[in-house]
Amino acid sequence: APCSSRAWATMHAQAVETPERSAALLKMQKELQWAIELQPREVTAYLTNADSLTAILDVYKCHRSSFNAINVAIAWGRLGKARATDRERAKFFVEEERTLLRLLQHTEKAMSRLDARNIASACYGMARLRFEPASATMRLLGIEAMPRLSEFKPQELANTAWAFTT
């Protein structure tokens, strides 16, 4: 969704329409849009619409302060489902290691607030992504899940079991 701020509208109205200026204004609009605080449902919408590893992590980079526990789990689930070749994944891990490690830390802090569905989603996504440092966080998620296994629906249990056997 485009930035709807009054400042953006004023800048746009005063702009002399040249390709260079239009490109600069579009870049500024995107930066303004990403700088605002979002509600968790808005973060979920951005994550759901992100269609690549980089796009998903860009949502986290720009809005991590707005992420709640559910958004963290959704991010892992989306990262695990994103289509990428092994070569693309390896390049992504090198380029985005710091951000992925930050997302793991965020996950560990949010762990106690995750319900069964979100534990399953995070574990499944981490396993599918195959980011080696996530294995320690997965173990912690497993410890968090153990006393709550009765809360898991059959598919959540199956996805979690699959994640730990992969």
PDB file of N, CA and C in Angstrom, residues 3 21 40 46 55 57 102 106 111 134 138 140 142-143 145 149-150 160-162:
ATOM      1  N   CYS A   3       2.347   4.989   0.684  1.00  0.00           N
ATOM      2  CA  CYS A   3       2.377   5.855   1.864  1.00  0.00           C
ATOM      3  C   CYS A   3       1.313   6.924   1.694  1.00  0.00           C
ATOM      4  N   ARG A  21      13.315  12.468 -11.139  1.00  0.00           N
ATOM      5  CA  ARG A  21      12.610  12.941  -9.960  1.00  0.00           C
ATOM      6  C   ARG A  21      11.517  11.946  -9.561  1.00  0.00           C
ATOM      7  N   PRO A  40       0.381  -5.743  14.258  1.00  0.00           N
ATOM      8  CA  PRO A  40       0.772  -7.115  13.910  1.00  0.00           C
ATOM      9  C   PRO A  40       0.036  -7.681  12.690  1.00  0.00           C
ATOM     10  N   TYR A  46       2.082  -8.134   5.117  1.00  0.00           N
ATOM     11  CA  TYR A  46       3.335  -7.968   4.369  1.00  0.00           C
ATOM     12  C   TYR A  46       4.054  -9.305   4.220  1.00  0.00           C
ATOM     13  N   ALA A  55      12.560 -10.869   0.131  1.00  0.00           N
ATOM     14  CA  ALA A  55      11.390 -10.041   0.432  1.00  0.00           C
ATOM     15  C   ALA A  55      10.872 -10.315   1.841  1.00  0.00           C
ATOM     16  N   LEU A  57      12.605 -11.465   4.427  1.00  0.00           N
ATOM     17  CA  LEU A  57      13.548 -10.919   5.405  1.00  0.00           C
ATOM     18  C   LEU A  57      13.553  -9.391   5.391  1.00  0.00           C
ATOM     19  N   ARG A 102      19.555 -12.576  14.048  1.00  0.00           N
ATOM     20  CA  ARG A 102      18.715 -11.664  14.833  1.00  0.00           C
ATOM     21  C   ARG A 102      17.289 -12.216  14.923  1.00  0.00           C
ATOM     22  N   HIS A 106      15.160 -13.227  18.215  1.00  0.00           N
ATOM     23  CA  HIS A 106      13.794 -12.731  18.402  1.00  0.00           C
ATOM     24  C   HIS A 106      12.866 -13.914  18.678  1.00  0.00           C
ATOM     25  N   MET A 111       9.418 -17.185  22.349  1.00  0.00           N
ATOM     26  CA  MET A 111       9.059 -18.606  22.421  1.00  0.00           C
ATOM     27  C   MET A 111       7.923 -18.927  23.393  1.00  0.00           C
ATOM     28  N   ALA A 134      19.889 -22.467  13.022  1.00  0.00           N
ATOM     29  CA  ALA A 134      18.523 -22.570  13.553  1.00  0.00           C
ATOM     30  C   ALA A 134      18.313 -23.847  14.356  1.00  0.00           C
ATOM     31  N   MET A 138      15.618 -24.565  17.288  1.00  0.00           N
ATOM     32  CA  MET A 138      14.633 -25.639  17.137  1.00  0.00           C
ATOM     33  C   MET A 138      14.613 -26.533  18.372  1.00  0.00           C
ATOM     34  N   LEU A 140      15.295 -25.644  21.382  1.00  0.00           N
ATOM     35  CA  LEU A 140      14.589 -24.887  22.419  1.00  0.00           C
ATOM     36  C   LEU A 140      13.080 -24.893  22.174  1.00  0.00           C
ATOM     37  N   GLY A 142      11.499 -27.286  20.743  1.00  0.00           N
ATOM     38  CA  GLY A 142      11.079 -28.636  21.120  1.00  0.00           C
ATOM     39  C   GLY A 142      10.864 -28.762  22.612  1.00  0.00           C
ATOM     40  N   ILE A 143      11.757 -28.166  23.385  1.00  0.00           N
ATOM     41  CA  ILE A 143      11.613 -28.173  24.846  1.00  0.00           C
ATOM     42  C   ILE A 143      10.347 -27.415  25.239  1.00  0.00           C
ATOM     43  N   ALA A 145       7.704 -27.100  23.433  1.00  0.00           N
ATOM     44  CA  ALA A 145       6.533 -27.843  22.955  1.00  0.00           C
ATOM     45  C   ALA A 145       6.202 -29.062  23.811  1.00  0.00           C
ATOM     46  N   LEU A 149       2.187 -30.783  24.244  1.00  0.00           N
ATOM     47  CA  LEU A 149       1.853 -31.611  23.082  1.00  0.00           C
ATOM     48  C   LEU A 149       0.359 -31.887  22.957  1.00  0.00           C
ATOM     49  N   SER A 150      -0.354 -31.918  24.065  1.00  0.00           N
ATOM     50  CA  SER A 150      -1.797 -32.173  24.006  1.00  0.00           C
ATOM     51  C   SER A 150      -2.542 -31.029  23.307  1.00  0.00           C
ATOM     52  N   THR A 160       5.678 -30.772  13.138  1.00  0.00           N
ATOM     53  CA  THR A 160       6.736 -30.638  14.139  1.00  0.00           C
ATOM     54  C   THR A 160       7.607 -31.885  14.174  1.00  0.00           C
ATOM     55  N   ALA A 161       6.986 -33.032  14.131  1.00  0.00           N
ATOM     56  CA  ALA A 161       7.750 -34.291  14.109  1.00  0.00           C
ATOM     57  C   ALA A 161       8.623 -34.345  12.853  1.00  0.00           C
ATOM     58  N   TRP A 162       8.044 -33.992  11.717  1.00  0.00           N
ATOM     59  CA  TRP A 162       8.817 -33.975  10.467  1.00  0.00           C
ATOM     60  C   TRP A 162      10.032 -33.066  10.609  1.00  0.00           C
TER      61      TRP A 162
END
